[in-house]
XYZ file of C-alpha atoms in Angstrom:
596
model
C 0.000 0.000 0.000
C 1.487 3.360 -1.044
C 0.124 4.952 2.173
C 2.156 2.677 4.431
C 5.358 4.841 4.459
C 3.353 7.904 5.449
C 1.454 6.011 8.125
C 4.720 4.631 9.474
C 6.261 8.124 9.645
C 3.200 9.483 11.444
C 3.265 6.589 13.933
C 6.974 7.119 14.519
C 6.345 10.823 15.196
C 3.581 10.002 17.694
C 5.782 7.486 19.500
C 8.565 10.093 19.675
C 6.202 12.649 21.224
C 4.767 10.098 23.651
C 8.275 9.244 24.766
C 8.809 12.852 25.861
C 7.313 12.879 29.345
C 5.514 16.257 29.676
C 6.708 16.628 33.273
C 10.304 16.135 32.177
C 9.767 18.625 29.327
C 8.455 21.161 31.847
C 11.403 20.569 34.173
C 13.790 21.008 31.228
C 12.131 24.306 30.312
C 12.601 25.592 33.844
C 16.214 24.454 33.830
C 16.854 26.292 30.569
C 15.255 29.370 32.089
C 17.414 29.129 35.196
C 20.555 28.913 33.036
C 19.649 32.115 31.184
C 18.823 33.791 34.504
C 22.203 32.737 35.875
C 23.814 34.268 32.796
C 21.937 37.477 33.566
C 23.070 37.505 37.180
C 26.638 37.155 35.924
C 26.225 40.335 33.867
C 24.615 42.200 36.755
C 27.621 41.379 38.952
C 30.448 41.855 36.451
C 29.538 44.630 34.000
C 30.731 48.158 34.778
C 28.362 50.445 32.895
C 25.243 51.524 34.837
C 23.325 50.981 31.600
C 23.915 47.266 32.176
C 24.344 46.699 35.908
C 21.688 49.198 37.067
C 19.319 49.785 34.166
C 19.718 46.107 33.082
C 19.525 46.846 29.356
C 20.447 43.344 28.153
C 19.176 39.876 27.241
C 20.632 36.404 27.731
C 19.648 33.281 25.836
C 20.271 29.751 24.604
C 19.758 28.676 20.972
C 19.998 25.371 19.166
C 22.464 24.496 16.401
C 20.139 26.120 13.837
C 19.857 29.322 15.851
C 16.330 28.658 17.097
C 15.482 30.124 20.484
C 15.510 27.559 23.314
C 14.979 30.040 26.132
C 15.685 33.686 26.930
C 15.677 36.028 29.873
C 14.843 39.470 28.565
C 15.686 42.021 31.184
C 14.018 44.471 28.821
C 11.153 43.235 26.610
C 12.277 44.893 23.360
C 15.064 42.327 23.151
C 12.500 39.512 22.844
C 13.536 38.823 19.245
C 16.931 40.498 19.244
C 19.219 37.457 19.295
C 17.659 34.732 17.146
C 17.988 36.601 13.787
C 21.587 37.523 14.600
C 22.391 33.948 15.663
C 20.950 32.608 12.404
C 23.120 35.097 10.499
C 26.247 33.970 12.372
C 25.510 30.359 11.437
C 24.938 31.211 7.764
C 28.093 33.303 7.593
C 30.551 30.879 9.192
C 29.004 27.620 8.010
C 31.274 24.748 9.085
C 33.986 27.111 10.297
C 32.728 27.074 13.899
C 34.815 25.388 16.588
C 34.943 24.888 20.367
C 36.389 27.985 22.033
C 35.155 30.422 19.361
C 33.598 33.710 20.506
C 31.759 35.843 17.958
C 30.640 39.480 18.193
C 27.773 41.015 16.211
C 25.761 44.244 16.151
C 25.033 44.903 12.454
C 21.395 45.933 11.936
C 21.511 44.885 8.290
C 22.332 41.275 9.114
C 19.925 40.520 11.949
C 20.790 43.111 14.588
C 18.186 45.334 16.219
C 20.267 48.380 17.262
C 23.915 49.293 16.765
C 24.562 49.884 20.468
C 23.194 46.428 21.318
C 26.257 44.228 20.858
C 25.821 40.453 20.993
C 28.336 37.850 22.107
C 27.828 34.303 20.768
C 29.583 31.205 22.081
C 29.052 27.831 20.340
C 28.378 24.749 22.470
C 29.693 21.369 21.325
C 29.093 17.745 22.201
C 32.395 16.262 21.158
C 32.912 17.575 17.632
C 29.228 18.258 16.990
C 27.750 21.753 17.313
C 24.588 21.411 19.403
C 23.703 24.877 20.714
C 24.705 28.502 21.320
C 24.914 30.665 24.419
C 24.524 34.396 23.833
C 24.353 37.730 25.650
C 23.388 41.063 24.121
C 23.743 44.366 25.940
C 23.468 48.080 25.229
C 26.984 49.525 25.175
C 27.885 52.950 26.527
C 29.573 53.835 23.229
C 29.823 52.178 19.834
C 31.843 54.635 17.777
C 30.202 56.811 15.144
C 29.994 60.584 15.119
C 28.493 61.092 18.594
C 29.695 59.645 21.884
C 27.061 57.323 23.309
C 25.681 56.162 19.976
C 22.563 58.320 19.560
C 22.984 60.710 16.662
C 19.841 62.521 15.441
C 21.978 64.165 12.752
C 22.903 60.819 11.169
C 21.813 60.232 7.611
C 23.462 56.830 7.126
C 24.577 53.960 9.317
C 28.294 54.883 9.269
C 27.499 58.183 11.012
C 25.877 56.229 13.843
C 28.233 53.466 14.859
C 30.977 51.008 14.161
C 29.278 48.186 12.257
C 30.268 44.760 13.551
C 29.047 42.009 11.249
C 29.730 38.501 12.530
C 33.413 38.409 13.541
C 35.469 36.064 15.704
C 37.355 37.652 18.583
C 38.343 34.246 19.986
C 39.176 31.344 17.671
C 39.545 27.846 19.116
C 40.044 29.413 22.541
C 42.739 31.931 21.516
C 42.186 35.686 21.559
C 42.548 37.313 18.138
C 44.327 40.410 19.413
C 44.387 42.101 16.023
C 40.601 41.873 15.621
C 39.983 42.833 19.247
C 42.225 45.897 18.959
C 40.646 46.925 15.662
C 37.170 46.955 17.205
C 38.017 48.753 20.441
C 40.292 51.292 18.761
C 37.066 52.616 17.215
C 35.142 52.867 20.496
C 35.742 55.816 22.815
C 35.149 54.382 26.266
C 37.306 51.698 27.845
C 34.328 50.576 29.915
C 32.840 49.009 26.773
C 35.806 46.646 26.430
C 35.298 45.517 30.023
C 31.573 45.012 29.499
C 32.137 42.854 26.432
C 34.490 40.704 28.522
C 31.666 40.374 31.053
C 29.292 39.288 28.296
C 31.786 36.635 27.210
C 31.771 35.455 30.813
C 27.984 35.327 30.793
C 27.997 33.243 27.611
C 30.550 30.899 29.213
C 28.171 30.380 32.147
C 25.467 29.464 29.634
C 27.813 27.057 27.869
C 28.577 25.259 31.154
C 24.921 25.017 32.055
C 23.963 23.504 28.718
C 26.857 21.058 28.793
C 25.535 19.833 32.158
C 22.214 19.100 30.434
C 24.039 17.161 27.716
C 25.799 15.115 30.358
C 22.521 14.392 32.113
C 20.333 13.500 29.125
C 22.673 12.783 26.229
C 22.469 14.563 22.887
C 19.751 12.378 21.331
C 17.417 12.399 24.327
C 17.920 16.121 24.912
C 17.052 16.777 21.259
C 13.801 14.838 21.637
C 12.844 16.801 24.729
C 13.604 20.116 23.011
C 11.471 19.156 20.009
C 8.654 18.317 22.405
C 9.144 21.670 24.145
C 8.826 23.518 20.825
C 5.658 21.562 20.007
C 4.158 22.203 23.452
C 4.810 25.939 23.204
C 3.331 26.053 19.717
C 0.155 24.304 20.931
C -0.245 26.789 23.773
C 0.166 29.783 21.458
C -2.284 28.296 18.949
C -4.770 27.733 21.771
C -4.488 31.417 22.726
C -4.943 32.535 19.116
C -7.968 30.250 18.658
C -9.675 32.100 21.522
C -9.556 35.349 19.494
C -12.563 35.739 17.162
C -11.616 35.253 13.509
C -11.402 38.406 11.471
C -9.183 41.262 10.355
C -8.534 44.000 12.890
C -6.969 47.304 11.947
C -5.024 49.801 13.972
C -2.826 52.765 13.221
C -0.606 55.199 15.032
C 2.147 57.690 14.257
C 5.708 58.485 15.179
C 6.427 62.213 15.208
C 9.279 64.300 13.742
C 11.878 62.484 11.688
C 14.705 64.652 13.022
C 15.056 66.428 9.668
C 11.839 68.310 8.869
C 9.734 69.924 11.588
C 6.142 68.767 11.749
C 6.672 65.438 10.033
C 4.866 62.326 11.207
C 5.198 58.725 10.111
C 2.155 56.489 9.918
C 2.102 52.898 11.154
C -0.594 50.981 9.286
C -1.421 47.562 10.719
C -3.845 44.820 9.732
C -4.069 41.842 12.101
C -5.766 38.773 10.622
C -6.843 35.909 12.865
C -7.858 32.679 11.192
C -8.297 29.619 13.360
C -5.056 28.983 15.214
C -2.877 31.279 13.091
C -2.337 35.020 13.106
C -0.676 37.486 10.741
C 0.512 41.045 11.271
C 0.714 43.104 8.078
C 2.422 46.520 8.133
C 1.875 47.223 4.425
C 1.000 50.844 3.800
C 3.175 52.222 6.595
C 5.255 55.335 5.937
C 8.422 55.036 3.828
C 11.803 55.161 5.507
C 12.936 58.606 6.599
C 16.153 60.420 5.644
C 17.068 60.653 9.339
C 17.546 58.060 12.056
C 13.829 57.518 12.740
C 13.860 54.093 11.121
C 13.853 50.523 12.377
C 15.536 47.381 11.101
C 13.295 44.337 10.671
C 14.423 42.748 13.953
C 13.466 45.793 16.030
C 9.940 45.868 14.606
C 9.553 42.098 15.060
C 10.611 42.452 18.703
C 8.122 45.301 19.210
C 5.363 43.140 17.768
C 6.226 40.057 19.808
C 6.571 41.830 23.147
C 3.164 43.473 22.656
C 1.448 40.272 21.490
C 2.885 38.363 24.452
C 1.193 40.926 26.725
C -2.173 39.836 25.290
C -1.852 36.085 25.806
C -0.921 33.703 28.631
C 2.115 35.274 30.356
C 3.439 31.856 31.415
C 4.101 30.619 27.885
C 7.826 29.740 27.600
C 9.967 31.917 25.359
C 11.261 29.674 22.618
C 10.989 29.299 18.860
C 7.655 27.482 19.196
C 6.051 30.890 19.810
C 6.860 31.955 16.258
C 5.322 29.038 14.353
C 1.707 30.314 14.244
C 2.749 33.949 13.635
C 3.312 35.547 10.231
C 4.822 39.008 9.876
C 4.515 41.073 6.687
C 6.800 44.102 6.863
C 7.808 45.347 3.394
C 11.375 46.543 2.982
C 11.708 50.262 2.437
C 9.232 51.409 5.072
C 10.469 53.150 8.195
C 9.665 49.893 10.028
C 12.069 47.892 7.832
C 14.567 50.345 6.385
C 16.882 49.536 3.492
C 20.673 49.684 3.738
C 22.412 52.041 4.474
C 19.717 53.907 6.432
C 20.328 55.294 9.895
C 18.229 53.264 12.360
C 19.311 53.982 15.943
C 15.825 55.225 16.846
C 14.352 51.854 15.828
C 13.921 50.425 19.329
C 12.073 53.575 20.335
C 9.477 53.087 17.572
C 8.197 50.230 19.749
C 5.837 52.676 21.493
C 3.990 53.739 18.334
C 4.006 50.129 17.083
C 2.451 48.894 20.324
C -0.173 51.649 20.085
C -1.248 50.332 16.697
C -1.427 46.756 18.019
C -3.501 47.692 21.085
C -5.885 49.718 18.946
C -6.258 46.807 16.535
C -7.058 44.358 19.344
C -9.291 46.726 21.355
C -12.454 45.261 19.808
C -11.352 41.616 19.838
C -9.699 41.573 23.285
C -11.154 44.553 25.187
C -10.237 43.127 28.588
C -6.659 42.284 27.623
C -5.442 45.462 25.907
C -4.184 48.491 27.768
C -4.684 52.138 26.978
C -1.681 53.965 25.569
C 1.646 54.051 27.400
C 3.649 57.247 27.722
C 5.864 57.697 24.696
C 9.611 57.491 25.158
C 11.591 60.723 25.400
C 15.227 60.154 26.298
C 18.147 62.505 26.836
C 21.591 60.919 26.682
C 24.388 62.999 28.170
C 28.133 62.653 27.743
C 31.079 64.732 28.831
C 34.005 64.824 31.221
C 33.765 64.171 34.931
C 36.117 66.678 36.632
C 36.092 64.685 39.879
C 37.827 61.695 38.284
C 39.191 63.290 35.082
C 37.483 60.739 32.876
C 34.620 60.720 30.368
C 31.115 59.622 31.276
C 27.897 58.679 29.439
C 24.383 58.304 30.832
C 21.004 57.769 29.129
C 19.195 59.198 32.188
C 16.851 56.277 32.716
C 15.963 57.924 36.012
C 14.008 60.718 34.364
C 12.387 59.124 31.294
C 10.152 56.513 32.940
C 6.537 57.589 32.479
C 3.358 55.619 33.213
C 1.656 52.704 31.485
C -1.926 52.594 30.273
C -4.833 51.515 32.407
C -6.556 48.230 31.609
C -9.654 46.307 32.610
C -9.752 46.029 36.414
C -6.346 47.664 37.016
C -4.764 51.107 36.984
C -1.648 51.571 34.932
C 1.768 51.152 36.531
C 3.354 54.326 37.866
C 6.858 55.270 36.681
C 7.309 52.015 34.734
C 8.905 53.535 31.678
C 8.691 52.996 27.944
C 6.835 49.898 26.810
C 9.868 48.378 25.063
C 11.670 48.270 28.406
C 8.667 47.947 30.713
C 9.487 46.440 34.052
C 13.018 45.698 32.947
C 14.932 48.954 32.921
C 15.191 50.240 36.453
C 15.465 53.830 37.578
C 18.956 54.567 38.817
C 19.667 54.578 42.509
C 19.963 58.210 43.613
C 23.304 57.796 45.320
C 24.777 55.832 42.420
C 23.422 58.432 39.995
C 25.543 61.104 41.643
C 28.537 58.781 42.022
C 28.581 57.741 38.363
C 27.753 61.203 36.963
C 28.880 64.730 37.810
C 25.235 65.678 38.517
C 23.503 67.019 41.621
C 19.979 65.623 41.944
C 17.426 68.210 43.047
C 14.063 66.522 42.530
C 12.625 63.175 41.501
C 8.940 62.686 42.270
C 5.579 61.670 40.832
C 4.112 64.252 38.459
C 0.667 65.292 39.668
C -2.168 65.080 37.116
C 0.024 63.298 34.577
C -2.074 60.121 34.440
C -4.998 59.882 32.038
C -8.311 59.787 33.890
C -10.448 56.672 33.662
C -12.433 54.062 35.556
C -8.934 52.679 35.816
C -6.520 55.564 35.483
C -3.217 55.476 33.679
C 0.073 55.098 35.498
C 1.586 58.286 36.904
C 4.635 59.854 35.278
C 7.528 61.613 36.995
C 9.286 64.942 37.215
C 13.066 65.101 37.563
C 15.505 67.963 38.095
C 19.271 67.955 38.478
C 22.216 70.292 37.983
C 25.052 69.603 35.542
C 28.482 69.772 37.160
C 30.525 68.227 34.354
C 32.647 69.711 31.572
C 32.246 69.575 27.778
C 28.743 68.183 28.220
C 26.650 67.247 25.197
C 23.018 66.178 25.406
C 21.165 64.140 22.792
C 17.379 64.222 22.810
C 15.691 61.275 21.136
C 12.030 60.366 21.415
C 8.572 61.857 21.035
C 5.508 62.490 23.162
C 5.676 66.293 23.242
C 3.008 66.613 20.549
C -0.670 66.727 21.516
C -1.393 63.720 19.285
C 1.439 61.744 20.865
C -0.046 61.778 24.364
C -0.795 58.296 25.690
C -4.283 57.592 24.372
C -7.281 56.592 26.469
C -9.624 53.686 25.711
C -13.365 53.217 26.116
C -13.929 56.716 27.439
C -10.600 57.079 29.230
C -8.601 60.299 28.874
C -5.049 60.746 27.503
C -1.975 61.111 29.693
C 0.170 64.236 29.979
C 2.780 65.283 27.430
C 6.536 64.905 27.764
C 8.912 67.834 28.160
C 12.653 68.463 28.570
C 13.809 71.917 29.628
C 17.278 73.335 30.146
C 17.601 76.405 32.387
C 20.986 78.088 31.967
C 22.732 80.040 34.695
C 22.441 83.255 32.640
C 18.657 83.122 33.012
C 17.863 81.824 29.538
C 15.968 78.585 28.955
C 15.527 76.072 26.165
C 12.887 73.438 25.480
C 14.609 70.504 23.803
C 13.259 69.201 20.528
C 12.543 65.491 20.435
C 15.469 64.708 18.139
C 18.443 67.011 18.430
C 21.970 67.396 19.760
C 22.472 70.093 22.403
C 26.188 70.892 22.561
C 28.172 72.840 25.117
C 25.899 72.572 28.149
C 27.718 74.629 30.810
C 28.179 73.804 34.462
C 25.306 74.977 36.617
C 22.642 74.314 33.975
C 19.427 72.938 35.486
C 17.904 69.952 33.667
C 14.151 69.378 34.071
C 12.164 66.546 32.546
C 8.496 65.658 32.722
C 7.679 62.091 31.708
C 3.944 61.860 31.097
C 1.502 59.308 32.427
C -0.417 56.534 30.703
C -3.891 56.733 29.213
C -7.023 55.968 31.186
C -9.360 53.023 30.572
C -13.129 53.434 30.871
C -15.383 56.307 31.930
C -13.679 58.420 34.665
C -17.099 59.064 36.249
C -17.303 55.362 37.068
C -14.162 55.468 39.179
C -15.019 54.788 42.824
C -15.038 57.937 44.937
C -12.682 56.509 47.557
C -10.048 55.799 44.886
C -10.224 59.373 43.579
C -9.987 60.664 47.145
C -6.953 58.459 47.846
C -5.198 59.773 44.723
C -5.898 63.366 45.808
C -4.544 62.733 49.311
C -1.443 61.135 47.803
C -0.991 64.194 45.528
C -1.294 62.100 42.367
C -4.442 63.974 41.339
C -5.129 67.632 42.135
C -8.379 68.880 43.630
C -9.288 70.725 40.424
C -8.546 67.679 38.276
C -10.694 65.540 40.574
C -13.608 67.884 39.855
C -13.012 68.354 36.143
C -11.932 64.859 35.151
C -13.749 62.645 37.673
C -16.682 64.802 38.821
C -15.613 64.404 42.440
C -15.876 67.377 44.843
C -13.157 67.383 47.495
C -12.529 70.226 49.912
C -8.975 71.548 49.278
C -8.410 72.314 52.967
C -9.889 69.339 54.789
C -9.854 66.792 51.930
C -13.424 65.930 52.886
C -15.515 64.455 50.085
C -18.805 66.266 49.495
C -21.226 63.565 48.351
C -24.037 65.935 47.372
C -21.858 68.191 45.218
C -20.207 65.121 43.693
C -23.581 63.656 42.729
C -24.566 66.974 41.189
C -21.293 67.256 39.309
C -21.429 63.736 37.924
C -25.083 64.069 37.037
C -24.626 67.405 35.266
C -21.563 66.314 33.296
C -23.226 63.100 32.198
């Protein structure tokens, strides 16, 4: 019978799956996760830049011989898909020329990278002479060459003005350091701290290699491979189950990024069509704005990461992070748009386009998954500073994570998170410790507190943003503004009757009495000592009718100075005495009734 071979293959596949005990598969998944977490702890303890050891802007992961994700620990969500494309590129480039003891660096956005500053370290893992897996760490480096110290250059018009491009290159070969290659790379990077941090990443990858080799010793290559295949299949089934729960149909959402850094008033449209059919889903960005002449562009990997991190917020949060997630998902992102820019475009702003991309996704899913989506998150507005620290006579760089963390959007049954930061780094990037902030930087912190009335009103309000002030006490200081959220349209949007959050703002007050509001993409050179820096990071959007918010919750927010007395009346229809903070029930009923 001609069907016998097919039947035999199907039976063999079923037997193989049955032989993978689901409990053992689950235990293996947790072990893989613990290895990647141990790699992360290694970086937290050994890196020197506060961008890595305080803000935790990195990801660690394990990948199979084909580059498929086995497990990751993303200390910031935007790196959810940042290593697999680069790992696949490394494998294609080197082919069979991969050996035990090799260490490979990569950051190139036109061969799988997501951002030039995010440099990946890959270490192959062997069982005897057979390549079986990869351990990798990727972290945001304090400098990566290019025209501007720190890596953010709003004046860039091509990739070479942004950074040193590092396509896949071996810095260790068969366990021996290639000093010529190492020196070539770090001769083009300003800060010695970067060299030390890359060494720490190599150490983190070595920890991952040891952990995986222990698994090989325990299970053997063949058995481990069977368990990993079963893990992929299990993850795929769980994702398909989540997709099947979404009503079939095509859902559309759009949003905009603002100001391309070249022409004032420009805005770039994100056009998204999400199609759900059975257990599969596609995300189509056709019709989005073309790539810009400036650095407001994203490589494919950055947009894919933005999509995945947002989609994972809408489904079961306990689904393991491995390549099985990707099987039911199709991404259409035509080359030449600002979401998938062609070589040699400048793309450093790509990670920051995650906010507008997530907005489009939430809007698309608002009808299909109204109790899973959130209202808009505060848009990212960063200000990277670099200069000389006169206390130690050495250069310094800081992205000022302390001041840029606004609020998230409200959602069904929960207020937004206060001071959580941009969605691409939500919950991962930490605000800097105040004492360490002043130790690392020649800055004197004056104020860091919640920004009253910054959260969008709603039945569940948005998360509260923050206000930060400090004084520059360094020399030769340059500031680089990169972000958006200062425009009225860019405020974090509300959903289902919720109100938008507050706008972003960066202000420089000079000692001569003059002041300057920073544009969202510009370089501010020659900031003198004594200049006062002030930043307002807006709050998230509200969810639901603000007049349905319980009175006691509004009163608590007023007492905690998160909402002002006037805002309580105007936005929530709640009358609170400004002196006694007593709630007047009669006036509140009248207010809410009249405004309805």
